[in-house]
PDB file of C-alpha atoms in Angstrom:
ATOM      1  CA  UNK B  15     -21.242 -67.763  11.917  1.00  0.00           C
ATOM      2  CA  UNK B  16     -21.437 -67.575  15.879  1.00  0.00           C
ATOM      3  CA  UNK B  17     -21.316 -63.576  16.707  1.00  0.00           C
ATOM      4  CA  UNK B  18     -18.942 -64.783  19.597  1.00  0.00           C
ATOM      5  CA  UNK B  19     -16.412 -66.194  16.917  1.00  0.00           C
ATOM      6  CA  UNK B  20     -14.362 -63.677  15.360  1.00  0.00           C
ATOM      7  CA  UNK B  21     -13.209 -66.477  12.742  1.00  0.00           C
ATOM      8  CA  UNK B  22     -15.578 -67.689   9.713  1.00  0.00           C
ATOM      9  CA  UNK B  23     -13.389 -70.220   8.182  1.00  0.00           C
ATOM     10  CA  UNK B  24     -10.011 -71.935   8.342  1.00  0.00           C
ATOM     11  CA  UNK B  25      -8.725 -73.523   5.171  1.00  0.00           C
ATOM     12  CA  UNK B  26      -5.556 -75.194   3.649  1.00  0.00           C
ATOM     13  CA  UNK B  27      -4.097 -74.543   0.402  1.00  0.00           C
ATOM     14  CA  UNK B  28      -1.544 -77.054  -1.284  1.00  0.00           C
ATOM     15  CA  UNK B  29       1.071 -75.527  -3.065  1.00  0.00           C
ATOM     16  CA  UNK B  30       2.445 -78.661  -4.441  1.00  0.00           C
ATOM     17  CA  UNK B  31       4.553 -81.536  -2.813  1.00  0.00           C
ATOM     18  CA  UNK B  32       7.840 -82.265  -1.709  1.00  0.00           C
ATOM     19  CA  UNK B  33      10.234 -85.099  -0.694  1.00  0.00           C
ATOM     20  CA  UNK B  34      12.923 -85.391   1.548  1.00  0.00           C
ATOM     21  CA  UNK B  35      14.882 -87.729   3.057  1.00  0.00           C
ATOM     22  CA  UNK B  36      14.099 -89.978   5.922  1.00  0.00           C
ATOM     23  CA  UNK B  37      16.682 -88.641   8.337  1.00  0.00           C
ATOM     24  CA  UNK B  38      15.249 -85.172   7.695  1.00  0.00           C
ATOM     25  CA  UNK B  39      12.034 -86.197   8.460  1.00  0.00           C
ATOM     26  CA  UNK B  40      12.640 -87.999  11.777  1.00  0.00           C
ATOM     27  CA  UNK B  41      16.430 -87.229  13.287  1.00  0.00           C
ATOM     28  CA  UNK B  42      18.547 -90.553  13.781  1.00  0.00           C
ATOM     29  CA  UNK B  43      21.952 -90.670  15.030  1.00  0.00           C
ATOM     30  CA  UNK B  44      23.568 -89.854  11.661  1.00  0.00           C
ATOM     31  CA  UNK B  45      24.692 -85.969  11.752  1.00  0.00           C
ATOM     32  CA  UNK B  46      22.951 -83.888   8.939  1.00  0.00           C
ATOM     33  CA  UNK B  47      25.848 -83.946   6.829  1.00  0.00           C
ATOM     34  CA  UNK B  48      26.355 -87.578   6.565  1.00  0.00           C
ATOM     35  CA  UNK B  49      22.932 -88.403   5.573  1.00  0.00           C
ATOM     36  CA  UNK B  50      22.389 -85.549   3.205  1.00  0.00           C
ATOM     37  CA  UNK B  51      25.548 -86.389   1.260  1.00  0.00           C
ATOM     38  CA  UNK B  52      24.988 -90.530   1.466  1.00  0.00           C
ATOM     39  CA  UNK B  53      21.456 -91.043   1.416  1.00  0.00           C
ATOM     40  CA  UNK B  54      19.805 -92.464  -1.509  1.00  0.00           C
ATOM     41  CA  UNK B  55      15.899 -92.540  -0.239  1.00  0.00           C
ATOM     42  CA  UNK B  56      13.218 -90.282  -0.527  1.00  0.00           C
ATOM     43  CA  UNK B  57       9.938 -90.029   1.447  1.00  0.00           C
ATOM     44  CA  UNK B  58       6.808 -90.334  -0.118  1.00  0.00           C
ATOM     45  CA  UNK B  59       5.062 -86.860  -1.469  1.00  0.00           C
ATOM     46  CA  UNK B  60       4.409 -84.488   1.365  1.00  0.00           C
ATOM     47  CA  UNK B  61       1.944 -81.334   0.918  1.00  0.00           C
ATOM     48  CA  UNK B  62       3.199 -78.085   0.754  1.00  0.00           C
ATOM     49  CA  UNK B  63       0.865 -76.504   2.632  1.00  0.00           C
ATOM     50  CA  UNK B  64      -0.488 -72.722   3.833  1.00  0.00           C
ATOM     51  CA  UNK B  65      -3.080 -72.178   6.198  1.00  0.00           C
ATOM     52  CA  UNK B  66      -5.866 -69.476   5.265  1.00  0.00           C
ATOM     53  CA  UNK B  67      -8.036 -68.059   8.250  1.00  0.00           C
ATOM     54  CA  UNK B  68     -10.641 -65.864   7.304  1.00  0.00           C
ATOM     55  CA  UNK B  69     -11.196 -63.598  10.384  1.00  0.00           C
ATOM     56  CA  UNK B  70     -13.488 -60.801  10.741  1.00  0.00           C
ATOM     57  CA  UNK B  71     -10.915 -58.188  10.444  1.00  0.00           C
ATOM     58  CA  UNK B  72      -8.898 -59.556   7.395  1.00  0.00           C
ATOM     59  CA  UNK B  73      -8.015 -62.426   5.958  1.00  0.00           C
ATOM     60  CA  UNK B  74      -4.669 -63.966   7.303  1.00  0.00           C
ATOM     61  CA  UNK B  75      -2.315 -66.755   5.684  1.00  0.00           C
ATOM     62  CA  UNK B  76       0.257 -68.724   7.797  1.00  0.00           C
ATOM     63  CA  UNK B  77       2.944 -69.272   5.388  1.00  0.00           C
ATOM     64  CA  UNK B  78       2.835 -68.636   1.652  1.00  0.00           C
ATOM     65  CA  UNK B  79       4.091 -72.235  -0.022  1.00  0.00           C
ATOM     66  CA  UNK B  80       6.472 -72.986  -2.639  1.00  0.00           C
ATOM     67  CA  UNK B  81       7.200 -70.527  -5.822  1.00  0.00           C
ATOM     68  CA  UNK B  82       6.400 -72.726  -8.760  1.00  0.00           C
ATOM     69  CA  UNK B  83       9.457 -70.721 -10.319  1.00  0.00           C
ATOM     70  CA  UNK B  84      11.487 -73.257  -8.261  1.00  0.00           C
ATOM     71  CA  UNK B  85      10.691 -75.976 -10.727  1.00  0.00           C
ATOM     72  CA  UNK B  86      10.343 -73.973 -14.118  1.00  0.00           C
ATOM     73  CA  UNK B  87      13.019 -71.470 -13.608  1.00  0.00           C
ATOM     74  CA  UNK B  88      16.885 -73.043 -13.908  1.00  0.00           C
ATOM     75  CA  UNK B  89      18.146 -70.070 -11.986  1.00  0.00           C
ATOM     76  CA  UNK B  90      15.815 -70.180  -9.300  1.00  0.00           C
ATOM     77  CA  UNK B  91      18.280 -72.094  -6.682  1.00  0.00           C
ATOM     78  CA  UNK B  92      22.141 -70.994  -6.077  1.00  0.00           C
ATOM     79  CA  UNK B  93      24.582 -72.607  -8.286  1.00  0.00           C
ATOM     80  CA  UNK B  94      27.998 -74.312  -7.311  1.00  0.00           C
ATOM     81  CA  UNK B  95      27.902 -76.388  -4.438  1.00  0.00           C
ATOM     82  CA  UNK B  96      25.334 -75.044  -2.555  1.00  0.00           C
ATOM     83  CA  UNK B  97      22.819 -75.890  -5.442  1.00  0.00           C
ATOM     84  CA  UNK B  98      23.942 -79.344  -5.227  1.00  0.00           C
ATOM     85  CA  UNK B  99      23.069 -79.616  -1.748  1.00  0.00           C
ATOM     86  CA  UNK B 100      19.576 -77.801  -2.144  1.00  0.00           C
ATOM     87  CA  UNK B 101      18.697 -80.457  -4.787  1.00  0.00           C
ATOM     88  CA  UNK B 102      20.310 -83.436  -2.148  1.00  0.00           C
ATOM     89  CA  UNK B 103      18.174 -81.840   0.317  1.00  0.00           C
ATOM     90  CA  UNK B 104      14.574 -82.050  -1.439  1.00  0.00           C
ATOM     91  CA  UNK B 105      12.642 -82.326  -4.653  1.00  0.00           C
ATOM     92  CA  UNK B 106       9.395 -81.062  -5.622  1.00  0.00           C
ATOM     93  CA  UNK B 107       6.321 -81.291  -7.913  1.00  0.00           C
ATOM     94  CA  UNK B 108       4.373 -78.598  -8.092  1.00  0.00           C
ATOM     95  CA  UNK B 109       1.863 -77.768 -11.377  1.00  0.00           C
ATOM     96  CA  UNK B 110       0.355 -74.720 -13.114  1.00  0.00           C
ATOM     97  CA  UNK B 111      -2.523 -75.134 -10.903  1.00  0.00           C
ATOM     98  CA  UNK B 112      -0.908 -75.530  -7.416  1.00  0.00           C
ATOM     99  CA  UNK B 113       0.164 -71.435  -6.989  1.00  0.00           C
ATOM    100  CA  UNK B 114      -0.910 -69.465  -4.031  1.00  0.00           C
ATOM    101  CA  UNK B 115      -3.201 -67.482  -6.008  1.00  0.00           C
ATOM    102  CA  UNK B 116      -4.833 -70.277  -7.859  1.00  0.00           C
ATOM    103  CA  UNK B 117      -5.608 -72.056  -4.214  1.00  0.00           C
ATOM    104  CA  UNK B 118      -7.262 -68.759  -3.060  1.00  0.00           C
ATOM    105  CA  UNK B 119      -8.947 -68.744  -6.050  1.00  0.00           C
ATOM    106  CA  UNK B 120     -10.642 -71.892  -5.430  1.00  0.00           C
ATOM    107  CA  UNK B 121     -11.427 -71.120  -1.902  1.00  0.00           C
ATOM    108  CA  UNK B 122     -13.262 -67.923  -3.075  1.00  0.00           C
ATOM    109  CA  UNK B 123     -10.463 -65.455  -2.018  1.00  0.00           C
ATOM    110  CA  UNK B 124      -8.294 -63.391  -4.230  1.00  0.00           C
ATOM    111  CA  UNK B 125      -4.562 -62.733  -3.479  1.00  0.00           C
ATOM    112  CA  UNK B 126      -5.682 -59.323  -2.931  1.00  0.00           C
ATOM    113  CA  UNK B 127      -7.596 -60.139  -0.150  1.00  0.00           C
ATOM    114  CA  UNK B 128      -4.991 -61.169   2.349  1.00  0.00           C
ATOM    115  CA  UNK B 129      -4.303 -58.636   5.064  1.00  0.00           C
ATOM    116  CA  UNK B 130      -1.680 -60.267   6.947  1.00  0.00           C
ATOM    117  CA  UNK B 131       1.001 -63.141   5.893  1.00  0.00           C
ATOM    118  CA  UNK B 132       2.405 -64.691   8.735  1.00  0.00           C
ATOM    119  CA  UNK B 133       5.734 -66.801   7.842  1.00  0.00           C
ATOM    120  CA  UNK B 134       6.468 -69.783  10.140  1.00  0.00           C
ATOM    121  CA  UNK B 135      10.185 -69.114   9.093  1.00  0.00           C
ATOM    122  CA  UNK B 136      11.704 -67.979   5.812  1.00  0.00           C
ATOM    123  CA  UNK B 137      13.042 -71.505   4.021  1.00  0.00           C
ATOM    124  CA  UNK B 138      11.712 -71.435   0.240  1.00  0.00           C
ATOM    125  CA  UNK B 139       8.479 -73.871   0.754  1.00  0.00           C
ATOM    126  CA  UNK B 140       7.396 -70.978   3.218  1.00  0.00           C
ATOM    127  CA  UNK B 141       8.268 -67.967   1.306  1.00  0.00           C
ATOM    128  CA  UNK B 142       6.824 -68.620  -2.136  1.00  0.00           C
ATOM    129  CA  UNK B 143       3.721 -66.530  -2.503  1.00  0.00           C
ATOM    130  CA  UNK B 144       5.311 -63.631  -1.354  1.00  0.00           C
ATOM    131  CA  UNK B 145       5.940 -62.135  -4.722  1.00  0.00           C
ATOM    132  CA  UNK B 146       1.859 -62.164  -5.098  1.00  0.00           C
ATOM    133  CA  UNK B 147       1.414 -60.308  -1.621  1.00  0.00           C
ATOM    134  CA  UNK B 148       2.898 -56.639  -2.243  1.00  0.00           C
ATOM    135  CA  UNK B 149      -0.819 -55.381  -0.367  1.00  0.00           C
ATOM    136  CA  UNK B 150      -0.279 -57.150   2.510  1.00  0.00           C
ATOM    137  CA  UNK B 151       1.648 -57.077   6.074  1.00  0.00           C
ATOM    138  CA  UNK B 152       4.098 -59.806   6.177  1.00  0.00           C
ATOM    139  CA  UNK B 153       4.941 -60.625   9.724  1.00  0.00           C
ATOM    140  CA  UNK B 154       8.117 -62.859  10.815  1.00  0.00           C
ATOM    141  CA  UNK B 155      10.066 -63.062  13.944  1.00  0.00           C
ATOM    142  CA  UNK B 156      12.759 -60.357  14.534  1.00  0.00           C
ATOM    143  CA  UNK B 157      15.055 -63.307  15.282  1.00  0.00           C
ATOM    144  CA  UNK B 158      14.303 -65.068  11.877  1.00  0.00           C
ATOM    145  CA  UNK B 159      14.789 -61.800   9.984  1.00  0.00           C
ATOM    146  CA  UNK B 160      18.217 -61.340  11.827  1.00  0.00           C
ATOM    147  CA  UNK B 161      19.243 -64.823  10.300  1.00  0.00           C
ATOM    148  CA  UNK B 162      19.204 -63.416   6.907  1.00  0.00           C
ATOM    149  CA  UNK B 163      22.695 -61.457   7.967  1.00  0.00           C
ATOM    150  CA  UNK B 164      24.225 -64.047   9.270  1.00  0.00           C
ATOM    151  CA  UNK B 165      27.414 -65.565   7.316  1.00  0.00           C
ATOM    152  CA  UNK B 166      26.540 -67.700   4.188  1.00  0.00           C
ATOM    153  CA  UNK B 167      22.578 -67.407   4.494  1.00  0.00           C
ATOM    154  CA  UNK B 168      21.891 -69.450   1.424  1.00  0.00           C
ATOM    155  CA  UNK B 169      24.171 -72.392   2.835  1.00  0.00           C
ATOM    156  CA  UNK B 170      21.223 -72.715   5.633  1.00  0.00           C
ATOM    157  CA  UNK B 171      18.182 -72.359   2.986  1.00  0.00           C
ATOM    158  CA  UNK B 172      17.914 -68.452   3.099  1.00  0.00           C
ATOM    159  CA  UNK B 173      17.583 -66.974  -0.559  1.00  0.00           C
ATOM    160  CA  UNK B 174      17.370 -63.389   0.372  1.00  0.00           C
ATOM    161  CA  UNK B 175      16.736 -62.569  -3.600  1.00  0.00           C
ATOM    162  CA  UNK B 176      13.341 -64.217  -3.454  1.00  0.00           C
ATOM    163  CA  UNK B 177      12.539 -63.155   0.511  1.00  0.00           C
ATOM    164  CA  UNK B 178      13.512 -59.297   0.473  1.00  0.00           C
ATOM    165  CA  UNK B 179      11.352 -58.264  -2.428  1.00  0.00           C
ATOM    166  CA  UNK B 180      10.798 -54.587  -3.420  1.00  0.00           C
ATOM    167  CA  UNK B 181       7.753 -53.162  -2.108  1.00  0.00           C
ATOM    168  CA  UNK B 182       6.962 -55.431   0.447  1.00  0.00           C
ATOM    169  CA  UNK B 183       5.581 -54.287   3.830  1.00  0.00           C
ATOM    170  CA  UNK B 184       7.574 -56.129   6.561  1.00  0.00           C
ATOM    171  CA  UNK B 185       6.631 -56.388  10.252  1.00  0.00           C
ATOM    172  CA  UNK B 186       9.320 -57.872  12.590  1.00  0.00           C
ATOM    173  CA  UNK B 187       7.791 -59.512  15.436  1.00  0.00           C
ATOM    174  CA  UNK B 188       9.168 -59.352  18.776  1.00  0.00           C
ATOM    175  CA  UNK B 189       6.704 -61.495  21.070  1.00  0.00           C
ATOM    176  CA  UNK B 190       5.439 -59.705  24.653  1.00  0.00           C
ATOM    177  CA  UNK B 191       5.426 -61.272  27.992  1.00  0.00           C
ATOM    178  CA  UNK B 192       1.936 -62.732  28.369  1.00  0.00           C
ATOM    179  CA  UNK B 193       0.098 -64.200  31.774  1.00  0.00           C
ATOM    180  CA  UNK B 194      -2.420 -66.201  29.771  1.00  0.00           C
ATOM    181  CA  UNK B 195      -2.429 -69.620  31.484  1.00  0.00           C
ATOM    182  CA  UNK B 196      -3.945 -71.112  28.426  1.00  0.00           C
ATOM    183  CA  UNK B 197      -0.458 -70.585  26.403  1.00  0.00           C
ATOM    184  CA  UNK B 198       1.704 -71.796  29.454  1.00  0.00           C
ATOM    185  CA  UNK B 199       4.552 -72.560  29.320  1.00  0.00           C
ATOM    186  CA  UNK B 200       4.622 -70.250  26.690  1.00  0.00           C
ATOM    187  CA  UNK B 201       5.652 -66.913  28.261  1.00  0.00           C
ATOM    188  CA  UNK B 202       5.467 -64.209  25.530  1.00  0.00           C
ATOM    189  CA  UNK B 203       3.395 -64.103  22.518  1.00  0.00           C
ATOM    190  CA  UNK B 204       1.787 -61.873  19.678  1.00  0.00           C
ATOM    191  CA  UNK B 205      -1.765 -61.465  19.681  1.00  0.00           C
ATOM    192  CA  UNK B 206      -2.333 -60.406  15.911  1.00  0.00           C
ATOM    193  CA  UNK B 207      -5.912 -58.944  16.476  1.00  0.00           C
ATOM    194  CA  UNK B 208      -6.007 -58.270  20.224  1.00  0.00           C
ATOM    195  CA  UNK B 209      -8.932 -60.590  20.810  1.00  0.00           C
ATOM    196  CA  UNK B 210      -6.929 -64.125  21.597  1.00  0.00           C
ATOM    197  CA  UNK B 211      -8.087 -65.627  18.570  1.00  0.00           C
ATOM    198  CA  UNK B 212      -4.731 -65.846  16.692  1.00  0.00           C
ATOM    199  CA  UNK B 213      -1.576 -65.846  18.863  1.00  0.00           C
ATOM    200  CA  UNK B 214       2.120 -66.176  17.329  1.00  0.00           C
ATOM    201  CA  UNK B 215       4.519 -68.296  19.782  1.00  0.00           C
ATOM    202  CA  UNK B 216       8.325 -68.612  19.097  1.00  0.00           C
ATOM    203  CA  UNK B 217       9.209 -72.039  18.596  1.00  0.00           C
ATOM    204  CA  UNK B 218      12.872 -72.228  17.320  1.00  0.00           C
ATOM    205  CA  UNK B 219      14.941 -74.871  16.329  1.00  0.00           C
ATOM    206  CA  UNK B 220      14.135 -75.703  12.900  1.00  0.00           C
ATOM    207  CA  UNK B 221      15.157 -72.211  12.533  1.00  0.00           C
ATOM    208  CA  UNK B 222      16.242 -69.522  15.247  1.00  0.00           C
ATOM    209  CA  UNK B 223      13.084 -67.613  14.749  1.00  0.00           C
ATOM    210  CA  UNK B 224      10.423 -70.269  13.770  1.00  0.00           C
ATOM    211  CA  UNK B 225       7.116 -69.246  15.035  1.00  0.00           C
ATOM    212  CA  UNK B 226       3.922 -71.062  15.416  1.00  0.00           C
ATOM    213  CA  UNK B 227       0.240 -69.914  15.288  1.00  0.00           C
ATOM    214  CA  UNK B 228      -2.440 -71.032  17.681  1.00  0.00           C
ATOM    215  CA  UNK B 229      -5.828 -70.270  16.363  1.00  0.00           C
ATOM    216  CA  UNK B 230      -8.735 -70.006  19.267  1.00  0.00           C
ATOM    217  CA  UNK B 231     -12.571 -70.563  18.725  1.00  0.00           C
ATOM    218  CA  UNK B 232     -15.296 -70.498  21.164  1.00  0.00           C
ATOM    219  CA  UNK B 233     -16.841 -74.161  21.169  1.00  0.00           C
ATOM    220  CA  UNK B 234     -14.192 -75.601  18.812  1.00  0.00           C
ATOM    221  CA  UNK B 235     -10.641 -77.542  19.454  1.00  0.00           C
ATOM    222  CA  UNK B 236      -7.930 -74.900  19.240  1.00  0.00           C
ATOM    223  CA  UNK B 237      -5.547 -75.597  16.282  1.00  0.00           C
ATOM    224  CA  UNK B 238      -1.460 -75.244  16.423  1.00  0.00           C
ATOM    225  CA  UNK B 239      -0.064 -74.451  13.312  1.00  0.00           C
ATOM    226  CA  UNK B 240       3.505 -75.479  13.655  1.00  0.00           C
ATOM    227  CA  UNK B 241       5.319 -74.905  10.343  1.00  0.00           C
ATOM    228  CA  UNK B 242       8.377 -77.193  10.188  1.00  0.00           C
ATOM    229  CA  UNK B 243       8.607 -77.678  13.943  1.00  0.00           C
ATOM    230  CA  UNK B 244       7.140 -81.601  13.027  1.00  0.00           C
ATOM    231  CA  UNK B 245       6.229 -83.144   9.896  1.00  0.00           C
ATOM    232  CA  UNK B 246       4.088 -85.294  11.353  1.00  0.00           C
ATOM    233  CA  UNK B 247       1.964 -84.820  14.148  1.00  0.00           C
ATOM    234  CA  UNK B 248       2.504 -88.337  15.434  1.00  0.00           C
ATOM    235  CA  UNK B 249       6.157 -87.629  15.536  1.00  0.00           C
ATOM    236  CA  UNK B 250       5.711 -84.593  17.965  1.00  0.00           C
ATOM    237  CA  UNK B 251       3.185 -86.309  19.843  1.00  0.00           C
ATOM    238  CA  UNK B 252       6.140 -89.261  20.335  1.00  0.00           C
ATOM    239  CA  UNK B 253       8.656 -86.283  21.079  1.00  0.00           C
ATOM    240  CA  UNK B 254      10.568 -86.893  18.034  1.00  0.00           C
ATOM    241  CA  UNK B 255      12.136 -84.193  16.399  1.00  0.00           C
ATOM    242  CA  UNK B 256      13.440 -83.841  12.688  1.00  0.00           C
ATOM    243  CA  UNK B 257      16.894 -84.101  11.546  1.00  0.00           C
ATOM    244  CA  UNK B 258      17.281 -80.453  10.374  1.00  0.00           C
ATOM    245  CA  UNK B 259      18.156 -77.667  12.824  1.00  0.00           C
ATOM    246  CA  UNK B 260      19.087 -77.350  16.432  1.00  0.00           C
ATOM    247  CA  UNK B 261      18.243 -80.674  18.033  1.00  0.00           C
ATOM    248  CA  UNK B 262      17.974 -79.092  21.393  1.00  0.00           C
ATOM    249  CA  UNK B 263      16.040 -76.547  20.562  1.00  0.00           C
ATOM    250  CA  UNK B 264      13.819 -78.587  18.450  1.00  0.00           C
ATOM    251  CA  UNK B 265      13.007 -80.696  21.688  1.00  0.00           C
ATOM    252  CA  UNK B 266      12.622 -77.660  23.536  1.00  0.00           C
ATOM    253  CA  UNK B 267       9.907 -76.534  21.683  1.00  0.00           C
ATOM    254  CA  UNK B 268       8.194 -79.694  20.930  1.00  0.00           C
ATOM    255  CA  UNK B 269       7.864 -80.398  24.443  1.00  0.00           C
ATOM    256  CA  UNK B 270       6.307 -76.566  25.065  1.00  0.00           C
ATOM    257  CA  UNK B 271       3.424 -77.995  22.577  1.00  0.00           C
ATOM    258  CA  UNK B 272       3.458 -81.292  23.961  1.00  0.00           C
ATOM    259  CA  UNK B 273       2.851 -79.461  27.623  1.00  0.00           C
ATOM    260  CA  UNK B 274      -0.003 -77.409  26.421  1.00  0.00           C
ATOM    261  CA  UNK B 275      -1.540 -80.661  24.686  1.00  0.00           C
ATOM    262  CA  UNK B 276      -1.316 -82.645  28.002  1.00  0.00           C
ATOM    263  CA  UNK B 277      -3.551 -79.736  29.355  1.00  0.00           C
ATOM    264  CA  UNK B 278      -6.242 -79.559  26.224  1.00  0.00           C
ATOM    265  CA  UNK B 279      -5.877 -83.045  24.594  1.00  0.00           C
ATOM    266  CA  UNK B 280      -8.051 -81.572  21.990  1.00  0.00           C
ATOM    267  CA  UNK B 281      -5.443 -79.361  20.785  1.00  0.00           C
ATOM    268  CA  UNK B 282      -5.128 -80.129  16.987  1.00  0.00           C
ATOM    269  CA  UNK B 283      -1.498 -80.156  15.459  1.00  0.00           C
ATOM    270  CA  UNK B 284      -1.074 -78.816  11.840  1.00  0.00           C
ATOM    271  CA  UNK B 285       2.146 -79.183  10.463  1.00  0.00           C
ATOM    272  CA  UNK B 286       3.225 -77.747   7.069  1.00  0.00           C
ATOM    273  CA  UNK B 287       4.087 -81.249   5.598  1.00  0.00           C
ATOM    274  CA  UNK B 288       1.896 -83.650   7.219  1.00  0.00           C
ATOM    275  CA  UNK B 289      -0.419 -85.308   4.604  1.00  0.00           C
ATOM    276  CA  UNK B 290      -2.906 -85.992   7.503  1.00  0.00           C
ATOM    277  CA  UNK B 291      -3.497 -82.076   8.116  1.00  0.00           C
ATOM    278  CA  UNK B 292      -6.001 -81.369   5.819  1.00  0.00           C
ATOM    279  CA  UNK B 293      -8.153 -84.048   7.015  1.00  0.00           C
ATOM    280  CA  UNK B 294      -7.430 -83.161  10.418  1.00  0.00           C
ATOM    281  CA  UNK B 295      -8.182 -79.838   9.974  1.00  0.00           C
ATOM    282  CA  UNK B 296     -11.761 -80.821   8.439  1.00  0.00           C
ATOM    283  CA  UNK B 297     -12.473 -83.181  11.255  1.00  0.00           C
ATOM    284  CA  UNK B 298     -11.604 -80.145  14.043  1.00  0.00           C
ATOM    285  CA  UNK B 299     -13.593 -77.337  12.268  1.00  0.00           C
ATOM    286  CA  UNK B 300     -16.493 -79.722  11.635  1.00  0.00           C
ATOM    287  CA  UNK B 301     -16.297 -77.628   7.995  1.00  0.00           C
ATOM    288  CA  UNK B 302     -17.139 -79.352   4.488  1.00  0.00           C
ATOM    289  CA  UNK B 303     -13.409 -80.436   3.281  1.00  0.00           C
ATOM    290  CA  UNK B 304     -11.655 -76.984   1.716  1.00  0.00           C
ATOM    291  CA  UNK B 305      -8.153 -78.420   0.693  1.00  0.00           C
ATOM    292  CA  UNK B 306      -7.564 -76.091  -2.107  1.00  0.00           C
ATOM    293  CA  UNK B 307      -5.576 -78.378  -4.542  1.00  0.00           C
ATOM    294  CA  UNK B 308      -5.580 -79.158  -8.126  1.00  0.00           C
TER     295      UNK B 308
END
């Protein structure tokens, strides 16, 4: 390992696959309620990725994937009309080998090795591994945490009973002003270890408190893990935003990421559900493939 590089390895764990509506993947003129209720089409299977960063100060996760109980426990999702809407929005396929713990094990880690788990946001397919991480610090933006107390959280994809679990060590992040020119146009950030290698940036739009993680290593292309700011790096590059969330704020956050890309064309975009993200990561890091899937 480069002695000036605090990061030994960056990997990705797949916790199953999801299919969504085409209007969800890329916004159209149709309002969300329209396509959610009327669409009969699904995308092909998309991965449900969690990223794993081995830093010299501890193992870090960016997102924790989908809980397999969502496909095995009939009571996992809300009932009544809310449950119907969940079923219209997405459908999942998760094998017994696609839990977060199993994926970490295939990479040579244990769930108990995780020091920090950063959640891009609090939707189900990003918080599914929380029950396995009672020993870790769980980081979420304060703005995202506040959405749990807003009216009708389950109607907005927030199932508190799967999020606010007993014994979890939550840290609610408020980014601080930064003068780092390499982060412009972002004016605030949260530096995980104080060494500039792992930097959290607010990228709201999909949810009010969504965050992205910038990974910087000497001599390697920077990585931007963007959660659900986009489902496809090519769509982000073209400025096309998803169909769920505040389109105005999604466009703002997308434009900020693209400004960074224009300054540094090597910036590698790693969404949570992009089928090409794993191969893009391998190419950027020069590592042997480390997609922990079954």
